[in-house]
Amino acid sequence: MNAERRPRIGVLALQGAVREHVAAIREVGAEPVEVRLPRDLVDLDALILPGGESTTMRHLIDAYNLREPIAAMARAGTPLLGTCAGMILLANRIADGDEPVFGLLDLEVRRNGYGRQLDSFEADLDAPSLGEAPLHGVFIRAPMVSATGPDVEILARDPDGRPVAVRQGRVLATAFHPELTGDRRIHRLVAEMVEGARRPA
């Protein structure tokens, strides 16, 4: 791999907040790549699973034969970020009874745990590992984390103390939409994870 080139960070572009993630990736100095087919995953350094409707995204991932190629990327150590519905796709337990899609994060989530569209809200989040300033979160039909495993690092909590940003190895997820604010700490962390993945073990 050419360590001099800009990281190529893919955004699953089947549904959801794709354009905003693409803009955020550019702002942190990486090259965005919209992913619709397995061939779009070639030579990516990281992948973002954006917000949207998780059941629809699950069906589209299978319709376009993306499940196994994305799982293979994760097995190879490629950094992944899931936001909102993307967090549901990455969790290994879904409280509503749905089967997990990728099962890469040891946590239980509840779909629409913060309420429906009318219950959308914004909040300042305690995120000490990401800096002193609060992380502003936009929650839209957001999943709620109801349990985390011992290997899951909690990066941010909501005002009631519930986890809303987590990391396990090179897999990162947020219940909120970091792409909808001007704060690029989450996307910058993905770029930093790419650099960490490039370094020899």
PDB file of C-alpha atoms in Angstrom:
ATOM      1  CA  MET A   1       0.000   0.000   0.000  1.00  0.00           C
ATOM      2  CA  ASN A   2       1.225   3.453  -0.846  1.00  0.00           C
ATOM      3  CA  ALA A   3       1.387   5.247   2.508  1.00  0.00           C
ATOM      4  CA  GLU A   4       1.709   8.597   0.757  1.00  0.00           C
ATOM      5  CA  ARG A   5      -1.711   8.618  -0.854  1.00  0.00           C
ATOM      6  CA  ARG A   6      -4.782   9.984   0.845  1.00  0.00           C
ATOM      7  CA  PRO A   7      -6.927   7.413   2.647  1.00  0.00           C
ATOM      8  CA  ARG A   8      -9.830   6.173   0.511  1.00  0.00           C
ATOM      9  CA  ILE A   9     -12.896   5.991   2.738  1.00  0.00           C
ATOM     10  CA  GLY A  10     -16.017   4.424   1.318  1.00  0.00           C
ATOM     11  CA  VAL A  11     -19.601   5.336   2.154  1.00  0.00           C
ATOM     12  CA  LEU A  12     -22.275   2.706   1.625  1.00  0.00           C
ATOM     13  CA  ALA A  13     -24.470   4.605  -0.830  1.00  0.00           C
ATOM     14  CA  LEU A  14     -27.611   2.481  -0.935  1.00  0.00           C
ATOM     15  CA  GLN A  15     -29.712   4.767   1.257  1.00  0.00           C
ATOM     16  CA  GLY A  16     -29.346   7.445   3.900  1.00  0.00           C
ATOM     17  CA  ALA A  17     -27.058  10.405   4.641  1.00  0.00           C
ATOM     18  CA  VAL A  18     -24.462   9.701   1.956  1.00  0.00           C
ATOM     19  CA  ARG A  19     -23.753  13.218   0.670  1.00  0.00           C
ATOM     20  CA  GLU A  20     -23.052  14.574   4.160  1.00  0.00           C
ATOM     21  CA  HIS A  21     -20.572  11.794   4.928  1.00  0.00           C
ATOM     22  CA  VAL A  22     -18.823  12.373   1.599  1.00  0.00           C
ATOM     23  CA  ALA A  23     -18.378  16.059   2.474  1.00  0.00           C
ATOM     24  CA  ALA A  24     -17.077  15.206   5.962  1.00  0.00           C
ATOM     25  CA  ILE A  25     -14.548  12.748   4.538  1.00  0.00           C
ATOM     26  CA  ARG A  26     -13.197  15.438   2.226  1.00  0.00           C
ATOM     27  CA  GLU A  27     -12.941  17.869   5.139  1.00  0.00           C
ATOM     28  CA  VAL A  28     -10.611  15.517   7.045  1.00  0.00           C
ATOM     29  CA  GLY A  29      -8.327  15.195   4.013  1.00  0.00           C
ATOM     30  CA  ALA A  30      -9.420  11.765   2.804  1.00  0.00           C
ATOM     31  CA  GLU A  31     -10.866  10.650  -0.540  1.00  0.00           C
ATOM     32  CA  PRO A  32     -14.548   9.606  -0.432  1.00  0.00           C
ATOM     33  CA  VAL A  33     -15.798   6.677  -2.503  1.00  0.00           C
ATOM     34  CA  GLU A  34     -19.511   5.908  -2.892  1.00  0.00           C
ATOM     35  CA  VAL A  35     -20.117   2.163  -2.539  1.00  0.00           C
ATOM     36  CA  ARG A  36     -23.027   0.472  -4.311  1.00  0.00           C
ATOM     37  CA  LEU A  37     -21.525  -2.770  -5.622  1.00  0.00           C
ATOM     38  CA  PRO A  38     -18.837  -5.179  -4.372  1.00  0.00           C
ATOM     39  CA  ARG A  39     -16.349  -3.836  -6.921  1.00  0.00           C
ATOM     40  CA  ASP A  40     -16.564  -0.413  -5.226  1.00  0.00           C
ATOM     41  CA  LEU A  41     -14.986  -1.914  -2.090  1.00  0.00           C
ATOM     42  CA  VAL A  42     -11.670  -2.666  -3.831  1.00  0.00           C
ATOM     43  CA  ASP A  43      -8.700  -0.806  -2.328  1.00  0.00           C
ATOM     44  CA  LEU A  44     -10.736   1.022   0.310  1.00  0.00           C
ATOM     45  CA  ASP A  45      -8.944   1.926   3.541  1.00  0.00           C
ATOM     46  CA  ALA A  46     -12.145   2.277   5.597  1.00  0.00           C
ATOM     47  CA  LEU A  47     -15.912   2.071   5.167  1.00  0.00           C
ATOM     48  CA  ILE A  48     -18.799   4.060   6.643  1.00  0.00           C
ATOM     49  CA  LEU A  49     -22.259   2.538   7.041  1.00  0.00           C
ATOM     50  CA  PRO A  50     -24.497   5.629   7.230  1.00  0.00           C
ATOM     51  CA  GLY A  51     -27.849   6.322   8.828  1.00  0.00           C
ATOM     52  CA  GLY A  52     -31.053   5.390   7.059  1.00  0.00           C
ATOM     53  CA  GLU A  53     -33.627   2.668   7.666  1.00  0.00           C
ATOM     54  CA  SER A  54     -31.851  -0.411   8.963  1.00  0.00           C
ATOM     55  CA  THR A  55     -34.329  -2.995   7.645  1.00  0.00           C
ATOM     56  CA  THR A  56     -34.210  -1.489   4.150  1.00  0.00           C
ATOM     57  CA  MET A  57     -30.423  -1.302   4.299  1.00  0.00           C
ATOM     58  CA  ARG A  58     -30.238  -4.941   5.387  1.00  0.00           C
ATOM     59  CA  HIS A  59     -32.270  -6.001   2.333  1.00  0.00           C
ATOM     60  CA  LEU A  60     -30.254  -3.820  -0.048  1.00  0.00           C
ATOM     61  CA  ILE A  61     -26.929  -5.107   1.305  1.00  0.00           C
ATOM     62  CA  ASP A  62     -28.055  -8.646   0.494  1.00  0.00           C
ATOM     63  CA  ALA A  63     -29.658  -7.672  -2.829  1.00  0.00           C
ATOM     64  CA  TYR A  64     -26.347  -6.213  -4.019  1.00  0.00           C
ATOM     65  CA  ASN A  65     -24.258  -9.075  -2.559  1.00  0.00           C
ATOM     66  CA  LEU A  66     -22.360  -6.774  -0.216  1.00  0.00           C
ATOM     67  CA  ARG A  67     -22.666  -8.676   3.071  1.00  0.00           C
ATOM     68  CA  GLU A  68     -19.758 -11.086   2.678  1.00  0.00           C
ATOM     69  CA  PRO A  69     -17.342  -8.600   1.024  1.00  0.00           C
ATOM     70  CA  ILE A  70     -17.908  -6.109   3.862  1.00  0.00           C
ATOM     71  CA  ALA A  71     -17.513  -8.870   6.465  1.00  0.00           C
ATOM     72  CA  ALA A  72     -14.265  -9.905   4.759  1.00  0.00           C
ATOM     73  CA  MET A  73     -12.989  -6.321   4.985  1.00  0.00           C
ATOM     74  CA  ALA A  74     -13.682  -6.337   8.711  1.00  0.00           C
ATOM     75  CA  ARG A  75     -11.901  -9.669   9.152  1.00  0.00           C
ATOM     76  CA  ALA A  76      -8.894  -8.180   7.360  1.00  0.00           C
ATOM     77  CA  GLY A  77      -8.781  -5.285   9.842  1.00  0.00           C
ATOM     78  CA  THR A  78     -10.278  -2.527   7.689  1.00  0.00           C
ATOM     79  CA  PRO A  79     -11.709   0.232   9.934  1.00  0.00           C
ATOM     80  CA  LEU A  80     -15.500   0.564   9.879  1.00  0.00           C
ATOM     81  CA  LEU A  81     -17.807   3.301  11.140  1.00  0.00           C
ATOM     82  CA  GLY A  82     -21.547   2.835  11.530  1.00  0.00           C
ATOM     83  CA  THR A  83     -23.774   5.837  12.270  1.00  0.00           C
ATOM     84  CA  CYS A  84     -27.371   5.514  13.506  1.00  0.00           C
ATOM     85  CA  ALA A  85     -28.748   2.651  11.354  1.00  0.00           C
ATOM     86  CA  GLY A  86     -25.119   1.708  10.703  1.00  0.00           C
ATOM     87  CA  MET A  87     -24.729   1.007  14.427  1.00  0.00           C
ATOM     88  CA  ILE A  88     -27.626  -1.474  14.190  1.00  0.00           C
ATOM     89  CA  LEU A  89     -25.970  -3.197  11.230  1.00  0.00           C
ATOM     90  CA  LEU A  90     -22.743  -3.612  13.236  1.00  0.00           C
ATOM     91  CA  ALA A  91     -24.246  -4.790  16.553  1.00  0.00           C
ATOM     92  CA  ASN A  92     -24.300  -8.460  17.464  1.00  0.00           C
ATOM     93  CA  ARG A  93     -27.588  -8.211  19.388  1.00  0.00           C
ATOM     94  CA  ILE A  94     -30.769  -6.372  18.362  1.00  0.00           C
ATOM     95  CA  ALA A  95     -33.337  -6.104  21.142  1.00  0.00           C
ATOM     96  CA  ASP A  96     -36.257  -6.019  18.692  1.00  0.00           C
ATOM     97  CA  GLY A  97     -35.537  -9.607  17.669  1.00  0.00           C
ATOM     98  CA  ASP A  98     -33.996  -8.985  14.239  1.00  0.00           C
ATOM     99  CA  GLU A  99     -31.058 -11.151  13.254  1.00  0.00           C
ATOM    100  CA  PRO A 100     -27.716  -9.289  13.334  1.00  0.00           C
ATOM    101  CA  VAL A 101     -26.259  -8.305   9.974  1.00  0.00           C
ATOM    102  CA  PHE A 102     -22.501  -8.084  10.616  1.00  0.00           C
ATOM    103  CA  GLY A 103     -22.328  -8.731  14.383  1.00  0.00           C
ATOM    104  CA  LEU A 104     -18.976  -6.990  14.759  1.00  0.00           C
ATOM    105  CA  LEU A 105     -19.707  -5.007  17.942  1.00  0.00           C
ATOM    106  CA  ASP A 106     -20.430  -6.719  21.247  1.00  0.00           C
ATOM    107  CA  LEU A 107     -23.463  -4.655  22.152  1.00  0.00           C
ATOM    108  CA  GLU A 108     -27.230  -4.780  22.246  1.00  0.00           C
ATOM    109  CA  VAL A 109     -29.199  -2.030  20.523  1.00  0.00           C
ATOM    110  CA  ARG A 110     -32.869  -1.172  20.334  1.00  0.00           C
ATOM    111  CA  ARG A 111     -34.117   0.265  17.055  1.00  0.00           C
ATOM    112  CA  ASN A 112     -35.696   3.714  17.432  1.00  0.00           C
ATOM    113  CA  GLY A 113     -34.823   3.512  21.122  1.00  0.00           C
ATOM    114  CA  TYR A 114     -34.965   7.299  21.491  1.00  0.00           C
ATOM    115  CA  GLY A 115     -38.337   7.513  19.725  1.00  0.00           C
ATOM    116  CA  ARG A 116     -39.706   8.105  16.262  1.00  0.00           C
ATOM    117  CA  GLN A 117     -39.055  10.960  13.840  1.00  0.00           C
ATOM    118  CA  LEU A 118     -41.005  13.465  15.953  1.00  0.00           C
ATOM    119  CA  ASP A 119     -38.770  12.640  18.926  1.00  0.00           C
ATOM    120  CA  SER A 120     -35.585  13.688  17.112  1.00  0.00           C
ATOM    121  CA  PHE A 121     -33.330  15.918  19.199  1.00  0.00           C
ATOM    122  CA  GLU A 122     -29.856  17.382  19.561  1.00  0.00           C
ATOM    123  CA  ALA A 123     -27.640  17.216  22.630  1.00  0.00           C
ATOM    124  CA  ASP A 124     -24.136  17.968  23.840  1.00  0.00           C
ATOM    125  CA  LEU A 125     -22.388  14.707  24.671  1.00  0.00           C
ATOM    126  CA  ASP A 126     -19.707  13.909  27.194  1.00  0.00           C
ATOM    127  CA  ALA A 127     -16.789  12.522  25.156  1.00  0.00           C
ATOM    128  CA  PRO A 128     -13.581  12.985  27.180  1.00  0.00           C
ATOM    129  CA  SER A 129     -11.495  10.641  25.018  1.00  0.00           C
ATOM    130  CA  LEU A 130     -12.229  12.864  22.005  1.00  0.00           C
ATOM    131  CA  GLY A 131     -11.285  16.150  23.671  1.00  0.00           C
ATOM    132  CA  GLU A 132     -12.489  18.519  26.355  1.00  0.00           C
ATOM    133  CA  ALA A 133     -15.227  20.192  24.311  1.00  0.00           C
ATOM    134  CA  PRO A 134     -18.605  18.406  24.272  1.00  0.00           C
ATOM    135  CA  LEU A 135     -19.456  16.486  21.111  1.00  0.00           C
ATOM    136  CA  HIS A 136     -22.711  17.737  19.619  1.00  0.00           C
ATOM    137  CA  GLY A 137     -25.015  14.921  18.583  1.00  0.00           C
ATOM    138  CA  VAL A 138     -27.998  14.931  16.221  1.00  0.00           C
ATOM    139  CA  PHE A 139     -30.368  12.047  17.034  1.00  0.00           C
ATOM    140  CA  ILE A 140     -32.931  11.049  14.385  1.00  0.00           C
ATOM    141  CA  ARG A 141     -34.902   7.851  15.110  1.00  0.00           C
ATOM    142  CA  ALA A 142     -31.719   6.841  16.870  1.00  0.00           C
ATOM    143  CA  PRO A 143     -30.932   3.382  18.218  1.00  0.00           C
ATOM    144  CA  MET A 144     -30.379   3.069  21.950  1.00  0.00           C
ATOM    145  CA  VAL A 145     -27.525   0.980  23.348  1.00  0.00           C
ATOM    146  CA  SER A 146     -28.957  -1.223  26.105  1.00  0.00           C
ATOM    147  CA  ALA A 147     -25.853  -3.323  26.883  1.00  0.00           C
ATOM    148  CA  THR A 148     -22.145  -3.421  25.993  1.00  0.00           C
ATOM    149  CA  GLY A 149     -19.603  -6.201  26.236  1.00  0.00           C
ATOM    150  CA  PRO A 150     -16.322  -5.975  28.173  1.00  0.00           C
ATOM    151  CA  ASP A 151     -14.201  -5.232  25.098  1.00  0.00           C
ATOM    152  CA  VAL A 152     -16.307  -2.274  23.977  1.00  0.00           C
ATOM    153  CA  GLU A 153     -14.827   1.165  24.689  1.00  0.00           C
ATOM    154  CA  ILE A 154     -17.417   3.860  25.337  1.00  0.00           C
ATOM    155  CA  LEU A 155     -16.340   7.082  23.617  1.00  0.00           C
ATOM    156  CA  ALA A 156     -19.369   9.264  24.344  1.00  0.00           C
ATOM    157  CA  ARG A 157     -22.484   9.240  26.502  1.00  0.00           C
ATOM    158  CA  ASP A 158     -25.806  11.033  26.237  1.00  0.00           C
ATOM    159  CA  PRO A 159     -26.965  13.422  29.000  1.00  0.00           C
ATOM    160  CA  ASP A 160     -28.497  10.434  30.856  1.00  0.00           C
ATOM    161  CA  GLY A 161     -25.218   8.517  30.776  1.00  0.00           C
ATOM    162  CA  ARG A 162     -26.135   5.987  28.076  1.00  0.00           C
ATOM    163  CA  PRO A 163     -23.426   5.040  25.542  1.00  0.00           C
ATOM    164  CA  VAL A 164     -23.884   6.755  22.170  1.00  0.00           C
ATOM    165  CA  ALA A 165     -20.433   6.291  20.607  1.00  0.00           C
ATOM    166  CA  VAL A 166     -18.476   3.067  20.971  1.00  0.00           C
ATOM    167  CA  ARG A 167     -15.384   1.398  19.629  1.00  0.00           C
ATOM    168  CA  GLN A 168     -14.213  -2.195  19.573  1.00  0.00           C
ATOM    169  CA  GLY A 169     -10.883  -2.676  17.861  1.00  0.00           C
ATOM    170  CA  ARG A 170     -11.174  -1.046  14.434  1.00  0.00           C
ATOM    171  CA  VAL A 171     -14.975  -0.909  14.482  1.00  0.00           C
ATOM    172  CA  LEU A 172     -16.595   2.356  15.545  1.00  0.00           C
ATOM    173  CA  ALA A 173     -20.287   3.258  15.860  1.00  0.00           C
ATOM    174  CA  THR A 174     -22.439   6.188  16.904  1.00  0.00           C
ATOM    175  CA  ALA A 175     -26.158   6.358  17.682  1.00  0.00           C
ATOM    176  CA  PHE A 176     -26.182   9.917  16.352  1.00  0.00           C
ATOM    177  CA  HIS A 177     -25.307  11.579  13.040  1.00  0.00           C
ATOM    178  CA  PRO A 178     -21.806  13.146  13.261  1.00  0.00           C
ATOM    179  CA  GLU A 179     -21.969  14.095   9.583  1.00  0.00           C
ATOM    180  CA  LEU A 180     -24.778  16.604  10.290  1.00  0.00           C
ATOM    181  CA  THR A 181     -22.646  18.915  12.430  1.00  0.00           C
ATOM    182  CA  GLY A 182     -19.442  20.815  11.769  1.00  0.00           C
ATOM    183  CA  ASP A 183     -17.522  18.738  14.333  1.00  0.00           C
ATOM    184  CA  ARG A 184     -15.292  16.312  12.467  1.00  0.00           C
ATOM    185  CA  ARG A 185     -13.771  14.426  15.396  1.00  0.00           C
ATOM    186  CA  ILE A 186     -15.519  11.151  14.563  1.00  0.00           C
ATOM    187  CA  HIS A 187     -14.489  11.235  10.895  1.00  0.00           C
ATOM    188  CA  ARG A 188     -10.981  12.281  11.908  1.00  0.00           C
ATOM    189  CA  LEU A 189     -10.845   9.271  14.210  1.00  0.00           C
ATOM    190  CA  VAL A 190     -11.686   7.020  11.256  1.00  0.00           C
ATOM    191  CA  ALA A 191      -8.800   8.547   9.283  1.00  0.00           C
ATOM    192  CA  GLU A 192      -6.508   7.984  12.281  1.00  0.00           C
ATOM    193  CA  MET A 193      -7.655   4.362  12.471  1.00  0.00           C
ATOM    194  CA  VAL A 194      -6.629   3.993   8.824  1.00  0.00           C
ATOM    195  CA  GLU A 195      -3.147   5.231   9.660  1.00  0.00           C
ATOM    196  CA  GLY A 196      -3.015   2.775  12.565  1.00  0.00           C
ATOM    197  CA  ALA A 197      -4.078  -0.077  10.270  1.00  0.00           C
ATOM    198  CA  ARG A 198      -1.318   0.836   7.799  1.00  0.00           C
ATOM    199  CA  ARG A 199       1.448   0.580  10.370  1.00  0.00           C
ATOM    200  CA  PRO A 200       3.215  -2.773  10.591  1.00  0.00           C
ATOM    201  CA  ALA A 201       2.185  -4.849  13.591  1.00  0.00           C
TER     202      ALA A 201
END
